[in-house]
PDB file of C-alpha atoms in Angstrom:
ATOM      1  CA  MET A  17     -88.633 111.408-174.945  1.00  0.00           C
ATOM      2  CA  LYS A  18     -85.533 113.383-175.235  1.00  0.00           C
ATOM      3  CA  LYS A  19     -86.798 114.720-178.492  1.00  0.00           C
ATOM      4  CA  ILE A  20     -90.281 115.168-177.554  1.00  0.00           C
ATOM      5  CA  LYS A  21     -89.082 117.761-174.678  1.00  0.00           C
ATOM      6  CA  GLU A  22     -86.925 119.550-177.545  1.00  0.00           C
ATOM      7  CA  ASN A  23     -89.561 119.761-179.305  1.00  0.00           C
ATOM      8  CA  LYS A  24     -91.765 121.169-176.774  1.00  0.00           C
ATOM      9  CA  GLY A  25     -89.081 123.664-176.003  1.00  0.00           C
ATOM     10  CA  LYS A  26     -88.690 124.449-179.617  1.00  0.00           C
ATOM     11  CA  ILE A  27     -92.756 125.217-179.619  1.00  0.00           C
ATOM     12  CA  GLY A  28     -92.430 126.913-176.563  1.00  0.00           C
ATOM     13  CA  ILE A  29     -89.940 129.499-178.149  1.00  0.00           C
ATOM     14  CA  ALA A  30     -91.726 129.627-181.246  1.00  0.00           C
ATOM     15  CA  CYS A  31     -95.350 130.440-179.080  1.00  0.00           C
ATOM     16  CA  ILE A  32     -93.360 133.431-177.625  1.00  0.00           C
ATOM     17  CA  MET A  33     -91.669 135.111-180.472  1.00  0.00           C
ATOM     18  CA  ILE A  34     -95.588 135.023-181.814  1.00  0.00           C
ATOM     19  CA  VAL A  35     -96.977 136.733-178.798  1.00  0.00           C
ATOM     20  CA  PHE A  36     -94.258 139.064-178.612  1.00  0.00           C
ATOM     21  CA  MET A  37     -94.735 140.046-182.413  1.00  0.00           C
ATOM     22  CA  LEU A  38     -98.424 140.676-182.352  1.00  0.00           C
ATOM     23  CA  ALA A  39     -97.674 142.973-179.228  1.00  0.00           C
ATOM     24  CA  MET A  40     -95.245 144.817-181.134  1.00  0.00           C
ATOM     25  CA  ILE A  41     -97.822 145.278-183.994  1.00  0.00           C
ATOM     26  CA  ALA A  42    -100.500 146.107-181.559  1.00  0.00           C
ATOM     27  CA  TYR A  43     -97.980 148.808-180.336  1.00  0.00           C
ATOM     28  CA  ILE A  44     -97.013 150.119-183.550  1.00  0.00           C
ATOM     29  CA  PHE A  45    -101.011 150.272-184.593  1.00  0.00           C
ATOM     30  CA  LEU A  46    -101.935 152.543-181.495  1.00  0.00           C
ATOM     31  CA  ARG A  47     -99.035 154.781-182.097  1.00  0.00           C
ATOM     32  CA  ASN A  48     -99.753 155.460-185.755  1.00  0.00           C
ATOM     33  CA  ASN A  49    -103.332 155.667-184.481  1.00  0.00           C
ATOM     34  CA  GLU A  50    -102.227 158.234-182.056  1.00  0.00           C
ATOM     35  CA  VAL A  51    -100.497 160.563-184.753  1.00  0.00           C
ATOM     36  CA  GLU A  52    -103.304 160.373-187.029  1.00  0.00           C
ATOM     37  CA  ALA A  53    -105.855 161.374-184.101  1.00  0.00           C
ATOM     38  CA  LEU A  54    -103.458 164.370-182.889  1.00  0.00           C
ATOM     39  CA  SER A  55    -106.763 165.542-181.381  1.00  0.00           C
ATOM     40  CA  LYS A  56    -110.449 164.013-181.215  1.00  0.00           C
ATOM     41  CA  TYR A  57    -113.351 163.795-178.946  1.00  0.00           C
ATOM     42  CA  GLY A  58    -112.078 163.718-175.400  1.00  0.00           C
ATOM     43  CA  SER A  59    -108.988 165.470-175.634  1.00  0.00           C
ATOM     44  CA  ARG A  60    -107.944 168.742-173.758  1.00  0.00           C
ATOM     45  CA  GLY A  61    -104.706 171.081-173.973  1.00  0.00           C
ATOM     46  CA  ASP A  62    -102.928 174.111-175.947  1.00  0.00           C
ATOM     47  CA  GLU A  63    -104.093 172.145-179.688  1.00  0.00           C
ATOM     48  CA  VAL A  64    -107.592 172.288-178.819  1.00  0.00           C
ATOM     49  CA  ILE A  65    -107.655 175.814-177.596  1.00  0.00           C
ATOM     50  CA  GLN A  66    -105.925 176.751-180.658  1.00  0.00           C
ATOM     51  CA  ILE A  67    -108.505 174.735-182.622  1.00  0.00           C
ATOM     52  CA  GLN A  68    -111.400 176.149-181.206  1.00  0.00           C
ATOM     53  CA  THR A  69    -109.847 179.881-181.587  1.00  0.00           C
ATOM     54  CA  LYS A  70    -109.413 179.583-185.294  1.00  0.00           C
ATOM     55  CA  LEU A  71    -112.979 177.777-185.933  1.00  0.00           C
ATOM     56  CA  LYS A  72    -114.285 180.618-183.808  1.00  0.00           C
ATOM     57  CA  ARG A  73    -112.929 183.113-185.787  1.00  0.00           C
ATOM     58  CA  TRP A  74    -113.866 181.588-189.317  1.00  0.00           C
ATOM     59  CA  GLY A  75    -117.266 180.902-187.933  1.00  0.00           C
ATOM     60  CA  TYR A  76    -117.525 177.096-187.456  1.00  0.00           C
ATOM     61  CA  TYR A  77    -117.912 176.991-183.882  1.00  0.00           C
ATOM     62  CA  ASN A  78    -119.962 178.789-181.495  1.00  0.00           C
ATOM     63  CA  GLY A  79    -119.044 177.395-178.292  1.00  0.00           C
ATOM     64  CA  ASN A  80    -116.947 178.497-175.471  1.00  0.00           C
ATOM     65  CA  ILE A  81    -112.685 178.019-175.762  1.00  0.00           C
ATOM     66  CA  ASP A  82    -111.824 175.643-173.188  1.00  0.00           C
ATOM     67  CA  GLY A  83    -109.565 173.291-174.517  1.00  0.00           C
ATOM     68  CA  ILE A  84    -111.615 170.919-173.863  1.00  0.00           C
ATOM     69  CA  TYR A  85    -112.525 168.477-177.368  1.00  0.00           C
ATOM     70  CA  GLY A  86    -116.393 168.269-176.706  1.00  0.00           C
ATOM     71  CA  SER A  87    -119.533 167.444-179.131  1.00  0.00           C
ATOM     72  CA  GLN A  88    -119.740 171.391-180.262  1.00  0.00           C
ATOM     73  CA  THR A  89    -115.689 171.334-181.125  1.00  0.00           C
ATOM     74  CA  GLN A  90    -116.194 167.796-182.871  1.00  0.00           C
ATOM     75  CA  GLU A  91    -119.274 169.220-184.961  1.00  0.00           C
ATOM     76  CA  ALA A  92    -117.437 172.272-185.905  1.00  0.00           C
ATOM     77  CA  VAL A  93    -114.779 170.356-186.996  1.00  0.00           C
ATOM     78  CA  ARG A  94    -116.852 168.338-188.925  1.00  0.00           C
ATOM     79  CA  TYR A  95    -118.395 171.570-190.743  1.00  0.00           C
ATOM     80  CA  PHE A  96    -114.685 172.760-191.168  1.00  0.00           C
ATOM     81  CA  GLN A  97    -114.131 169.746-192.911  1.00  0.00           C
ATOM     82  CA  ARG A  98    -117.005 169.190-194.991  1.00  0.00           C
ATOM     83  CA  LYS A  99    -116.653 172.810-196.161  1.00  0.00           C
ATOM     84  CA  ASN A 100    -113.170 172.281-197.346  1.00  0.00           C
ATOM     85  CA  GLY A 101    -113.082 168.868-198.788  1.00  0.00           C
ATOM     86  CA  LEU A 102    -111.274 167.145-196.260  1.00  0.00           C
ATOM     87  CA  THR A 103    -112.363 163.750-194.746  1.00  0.00           C
ATOM     88  CA  VAL A 104    -115.382 164.377-192.593  1.00  0.00           C
ATOM     89  CA  ASP A 105    -114.396 162.384-189.555  1.00  0.00           C
ATOM     90  CA  GLY A 106    -114.463 165.336-186.204  1.00  0.00           C
ATOM     91  CA  ILE A 107    -110.979 164.414-186.088  1.00  0.00           C
ATOM     92  CA  ALA A 108    -108.043 166.958-186.196  1.00  0.00           C
ATOM     93  CA  GLY A 109    -105.524 164.689-187.822  1.00  0.00           C
ATOM     94  CA  PRO A 110    -102.598 165.803-189.806  1.00  0.00           C
ATOM     95  CA  ALA A 111    -104.452 167.332-192.857  1.00  0.00           C
ATOM     96  CA  THR A 112    -107.024 168.949-191.075  1.00  0.00           C
ATOM     97  CA  LEU A 113    -104.451 170.631-188.452  1.00  0.00           C
ATOM     98  CA  ALA A 114    -102.670 171.434-191.698  1.00  0.00           C
ATOM     99  CA  ALA A 115    -105.851 172.969-193.721  1.00  0.00           C
ATOM    100  CA  MET A 116    -106.292 175.549-190.598  1.00  0.00           C
ATOM    101  CA  GLY A 117    -102.789 176.060-190.136  1.00  0.00           C
ATOM    102  CA  ILE A 118    -101.787 174.791-186.969  1.00  0.00           C
ATOM    103  CA  THR A 119     -98.466 172.566-186.804  1.00  0.00           C
ATOM    104  CA  SER A 120     -98.824 169.623-184.429  1.00  0.00           C
ATOM    105  CA  SER A 121     -96.460 169.293-181.620  1.00  0.00           C
ATOM    106  CA  SER A 122     -96.012 165.424-182.483  1.00  0.00           C
ATOM    107  CA  SER A 123     -94.596 166.787-186.383  1.00  0.00           C
ATOM    108  CA  SER A 124     -91.144 166.101-187.274  1.00  0.00           C
ATOM    109  CA  SER A 125     -91.089 167.322-190.759  1.00  0.00           C
ATOM    110  CA  SER A 126     -88.553 169.520-191.774  1.00  0.00           C
ATOM    111  CA  SER A 127     -88.656 172.950-193.256  1.00  0.00           C
ATOM    112  CA  SER A 128     -87.639 172.052-196.933  1.00  0.00           C
ATOM    113  CA  SER A 129     -90.495 169.558-196.560  1.00  0.00           C
ATOM    114  CA  SER A 130     -93.283 172.249-195.360  1.00  0.00           C
ATOM    115  CA  ASN A 131     -91.864 174.706-197.814  1.00  0.00           C
ATOM    116  CA  THR A 132     -92.727 171.813-200.717  1.00  0.00           C
ATOM    117  CA  SER A 133     -96.324 171.121-199.342  1.00  0.00           C
ATOM    118  CA  ASN A 134     -96.813 175.266-199.145  1.00  0.00           C
ATOM    119  CA  VAL A 135     -95.652 175.287-202.874  1.00  0.00           C
ATOM    120  CA  ASN A 136     -97.934 172.357-203.795  1.00  0.00           C
ATOM    121  CA  LEU A 137    -100.927 173.618-202.093  1.00  0.00           C
ATOM    122  CA  LEU A 138    -100.282 177.299-203.289  1.00  0.00           C
ATOM    123  CA  ALA A 139     -99.625 175.647-207.077  1.00  0.00           C
ATOM    124  CA  ARG A 140    -102.792 173.987-206.607  1.00  0.00           C
ATOM    125  CA  LEU A 141    -105.002 177.507-205.938  1.00  0.00           C
ATOM    126  CA  ILE A 142    -103.238 179.266-208.550  1.00  0.00           C
ATOM    127  CA  TYR A 143    -104.164 176.748-211.118  1.00  0.00           C
ATOM    128  CA  GLY A 144    -107.746 176.337-209.970  1.00  0.00           C
ATOM    129  CA  GLU A 145    -107.995 180.211-209.674  1.00  0.00           C
ATOM    130  CA  ALA A 146    -105.701 181.436-212.496  1.00  0.00           C
ATOM    131  CA  ARG A 147    -104.817 178.788-214.952  1.00  0.00           C
ATOM    132  CA  GLY A 148    -104.885 180.365-218.509  1.00  0.00           C
ATOM    133  CA  GLU A 149    -104.486 183.742-217.144  1.00  0.00           C
ATOM    134  CA  PRO A 150    -100.671 185.665-218.105  1.00  0.00           C
ATOM    135  CA  TYR A 151     -97.922 184.322-215.521  1.00  0.00           C
ATOM    136  CA  THR A 152     -97.611 187.438-213.998  1.00  0.00           C
ATOM    137  CA  GLY A 153    -101.523 187.422-213.028  1.00  0.00           C
ATOM    138  CA  GLN A 154    -100.633 184.185-211.843  1.00  0.00           C
ATOM    139  CA  VAL A 155     -97.999 184.630-209.188  1.00  0.00           C
ATOM    140  CA  ALA A 156    -100.368 187.563-208.323  1.00  0.00           C
ATOM    141  CA  VAL A 157    -103.145 185.326-207.020  1.00  0.00           C
ATOM    142  CA  GLY A 158    -100.444 183.406-204.916  1.00  0.00           C
ATOM    143  CA  ALA A 159     -99.540 187.106-203.664  1.00  0.00           C
ATOM    144  CA  VAL A 160    -102.534 187.805-202.653  1.00  0.00           C
ATOM    145  CA  VAL A 161    -102.274 184.776-200.061  1.00  0.00           C
ATOM    146  CA  MET A 162     -99.028 185.762-199.349  1.00  0.00           C
ATOM    147  CA  ASN A 163     -99.882 189.064-198.286  1.00  0.00           C
ATOM    148  CA  ARG A 164    -103.218 187.780-196.560  1.00  0.00           C
ATOM    149  CA  VAL A 165    -100.729 185.317-194.387  1.00  0.00           C
ATOM    150  CA  LYS A 166     -98.815 188.811-192.984  1.00  0.00           C
ATOM    151  CA  ASN A 167    -102.061 190.768-192.859  1.00  0.00           C
ATOM    152  CA  SER A 168    -103.871 190.238-188.720  1.00  0.00           C
ATOM    153  CA  SER A 169    -107.243 189.742-190.448  1.00  0.00           C
ATOM    154  CA  PHE A 170    -106.404 186.541-192.169  1.00  0.00           C
ATOM    155  CA  PRO A 171    -105.374 183.059-190.874  1.00  0.00           C
ATOM    156  CA  ASN A 172    -100.912 183.436-190.586  1.00  0.00           C
ATOM    157  CA  SER A 173    -100.226 180.374-192.449  1.00  0.00           C
ATOM    158  CA  ILE A 174    -100.744 180.124-196.169  1.00  0.00           C
ATOM    159  CA  SER A 175    -103.301 176.412-195.909  1.00  0.00           C
ATOM    160  CA  GLY A 176    -105.153 178.777-193.161  1.00  0.00           C
ATOM    161  CA  VAL A 177    -105.703 181.993-195.723  1.00  0.00           C
ATOM    162  CA  ILE A 178    -106.493 179.107-198.670  1.00  0.00           C
ATOM    163  CA  TYR A 179    -108.899 177.237-196.527  1.00  0.00           C
ATOM    164  CA  GLN A 180    -110.535 179.901-194.586  1.00  0.00           C
ATOM    165  CA  SER A 181    -114.294 179.195-195.612  1.00  0.00           C
ATOM    166  CA  GLY A 182    -115.566 180.909-198.644  1.00  0.00           C
ATOM    167  CA  ALA A 183    -112.042 182.859-199.139  1.00  0.00           C
ATOM    168  CA  PHE A 184    -111.772 181.085-202.848  1.00  0.00           C
ATOM    169  CA  ASP A 185    -113.957 179.602-205.371  1.00  0.00           C
ATOM    170  CA  ALA A 186    -111.147 176.708-206.273  1.00  0.00           C
ATOM    171  CA  VAL A 187    -111.772 175.736-202.866  1.00  0.00           C
ATOM    172  CA  LYS A 188    -115.529 175.191-202.723  1.00  0.00           C
ATOM    173  CA  ASP A 189    -115.981 173.825-206.155  1.00  0.00           C
ATOM    174  CA  GLY A 190    -113.364 171.165-205.895  1.00  0.00           C
ATOM    175  CA  GLN A 191    -110.565 172.902-208.463  1.00  0.00           C
ATOM    176  CA  ILE A 192    -108.295 172.950-205.478  1.00  0.00           C
ATOM    177  CA  ASN A 193    -108.005 168.911-205.757  1.00  0.00           C
ATOM    178  CA  LEU A 194    -106.587 169.202-209.755  1.00  0.00           C
ATOM    179  CA  THR A 195    -103.071 168.476-210.677  1.00  0.00           C
ATOM    180  CA  PRO A 196    -101.452 171.987-211.054  1.00  0.00           C
ATOM    181  CA  ASP A 197     -98.948 172.161-214.182  1.00  0.00           C
ATOM    182  CA  SER A 198     -95.049 173.153-213.989  1.00  0.00           C
ATOM    183  CA  THR A 199     -96.266 176.829-214.666  1.00  0.00           C
ATOM    184  CA  ALA A 200     -98.677 177.076-211.672  1.00  0.00           C
ATOM    185  CA  LYS A 201     -95.981 175.479-209.096  1.00  0.00           C
ATOM    186  CA  LYS A 202     -93.151 178.212-211.037  1.00  0.00           C
ATOM    187  CA  ALA A 203     -95.646 181.025-209.985  1.00  0.00           C
ATOM    188  CA  ALA A 204     -96.543 179.697-206.480  1.00  0.00           C
ATOM    189  CA  GLN A 205     -92.570 179.639-205.784  1.00  0.00           C
ATOM    190  CA  ASP A 206     -92.294 183.081-207.061  1.00  0.00           C
ATOM    191  CA  ALA A 207     -94.789 184.583-204.829  1.00  0.00           C
ATOM    192  CA  ILE A 208     -93.649 182.494-201.561  1.00  0.00           C
ATOM    193  CA  ASN A 209     -90.378 183.805-202.835  1.00  0.00           C
ATOM    194  CA  GLY A 210     -91.609 187.473-202.133  1.00  0.00           C
ATOM    195  CA  TRP A 211     -92.398 188.640-205.843  1.00  0.00           C
ATOM    196  CA  ASP A 212     -95.746 190.642-205.682  1.00  0.00           C
ATOM    197  CA  PRO A 213     -96.995 191.642-209.240  1.00  0.00           C
ATOM    198  CA  SER A 214    -100.120 192.663-207.259  1.00  0.00           C
ATOM    199  CA  TYR A 215     -98.829 195.484-205.411  1.00  0.00           C
ATOM    200  CA  GLY A 216     -99.991 194.443-201.940  1.00  0.00           C
ATOM    201  CA  ALA A 217    -103.650 192.902-203.044  1.00  0.00           C
ATOM    202  CA  ILE A 218    -105.611 190.941-200.770  1.00  0.00           C
ATOM    203  CA  TYR A 219    -108.357 190.664-202.764  1.00  0.00           C
ATOM    204  CA  TYR A 220    -108.889 190.218-206.376  1.00  0.00           C
ATOM    205  CA  PHE A 221    -111.892 189.596-208.584  1.00  0.00           C
ATOM    206  CA  ASN A 222    -112.905 189.192-212.594  1.00  0.00           C
ATOM    207  CA  PRO A 223    -115.095 192.354-213.234  1.00  0.00           C
ATOM    208  CA  SER A 224    -117.028 190.782-216.129  1.00  0.00           C
ATOM    209  CA  THR A 225    -118.722 188.158-213.346  1.00  0.00           C
ATOM    210  CA  ALA A 226    -118.361 189.854-210.086  1.00  0.00           C
ATOM    211  CA  THR A 227    -122.082 190.479-208.698  1.00  0.00           C
ATOM    212  CA  ASN A 228    -120.698 191.279-205.055  1.00  0.00           C
ATOM    213  CA  LYS A 229    -120.914 195.250-204.617  1.00  0.00           C
ATOM    214  CA  TRP A 230    -118.398 195.175-201.843  1.00  0.00           C
ATOM    215  CA  ILE A 231    -115.771 193.960-203.628  1.00  0.00           C
ATOM    216  CA  TRP A 232    -116.469 196.654-206.502  1.00  0.00           C
ATOM    217  CA  SER A 233    -115.448 199.399-203.805  1.00  0.00           C
ATOM    218  CA  ARG A 234    -112.150 197.925-202.840  1.00  0.00           C
ATOM    219  CA  PRO A 235    -108.899 200.316-204.030  1.00  0.00           C
ATOM    220  CA  MET A 236    -107.495 198.940-207.144  1.00  0.00           C
ATOM    221  CA  THR A 237    -103.698 198.092-207.314  1.00  0.00           C
ATOM    222  CA  VAL A 238    -103.456 197.005-210.886  1.00  0.00           C
ATOM    223  CA  THR A 239    -105.322 194.739-213.744  1.00  0.00           C
ATOM    224  CA  ILE A 240    -103.777 191.593-215.067  1.00  0.00           C
ATOM    225  CA  GLY A 241    -105.739 189.678-217.255  1.00  0.00           C
ATOM    226  CA  ARG A 242    -109.478 189.228-216.102  1.00  0.00           C
ATOM    227  CA  HIS A 243    -108.649 190.077-212.773  1.00  0.00           C
ATOM    228  CA  ARG A 244    -108.654 193.032-210.951  1.00  0.00           C
ATOM    229  CA  PHE A 245    -106.538 193.125-207.750  1.00  0.00           C
ATOM    230  CA  CYS A 246    -107.278 195.165-204.725  1.00  0.00           C
ATOM    231  CA  LYS A 247    -106.910 196.084-201.074  1.00  0.00           C
TER     232      LYS A 247
END
């Protein structure tokens, strides 16, 4: 009888431990989902206002800026995701917020990791837009992005500028997703560090392929390789 009681006691303790472990796993799962789904249908607050404001400025959202993540906001986020090569789920998770240039309040990344992310993203754009161009020309493409970040007419972050609707062909045709080489990465870092061989340009185009009359009217700053840079 004593052994039976001891066995029952051990089984009881084991059951309690299993229940505790399952509860911890469920808690971690819920916490992870909470982090991934930073803003989604039904959310309210300042982050939603930022999302609505940016999407409205870029032409993705036509509703009211009320801080309520309703069906219109959800569809606008889906539209933005679809146009910019992101997972189309209508949830403003870390990748979508980064593309919009919004820093989540739940993000704990350091400035060094943020800089690494910016270098990699800019390098991908440079590689998609200007691989094969002279090194100075690659840096100049990166400088155009940096000049736009400083310009009030454009988003105020590297990711926001790069993923602005219709801004760059490499985003539209998917070349933004190619793996950049070491030259593109070095050019990105030089542009972020302040080298501007574009002389303050906020646009560039290839004169041999450009069909937009408006871009030809922009004041030219310099021509490097196949690209003409302008303000």
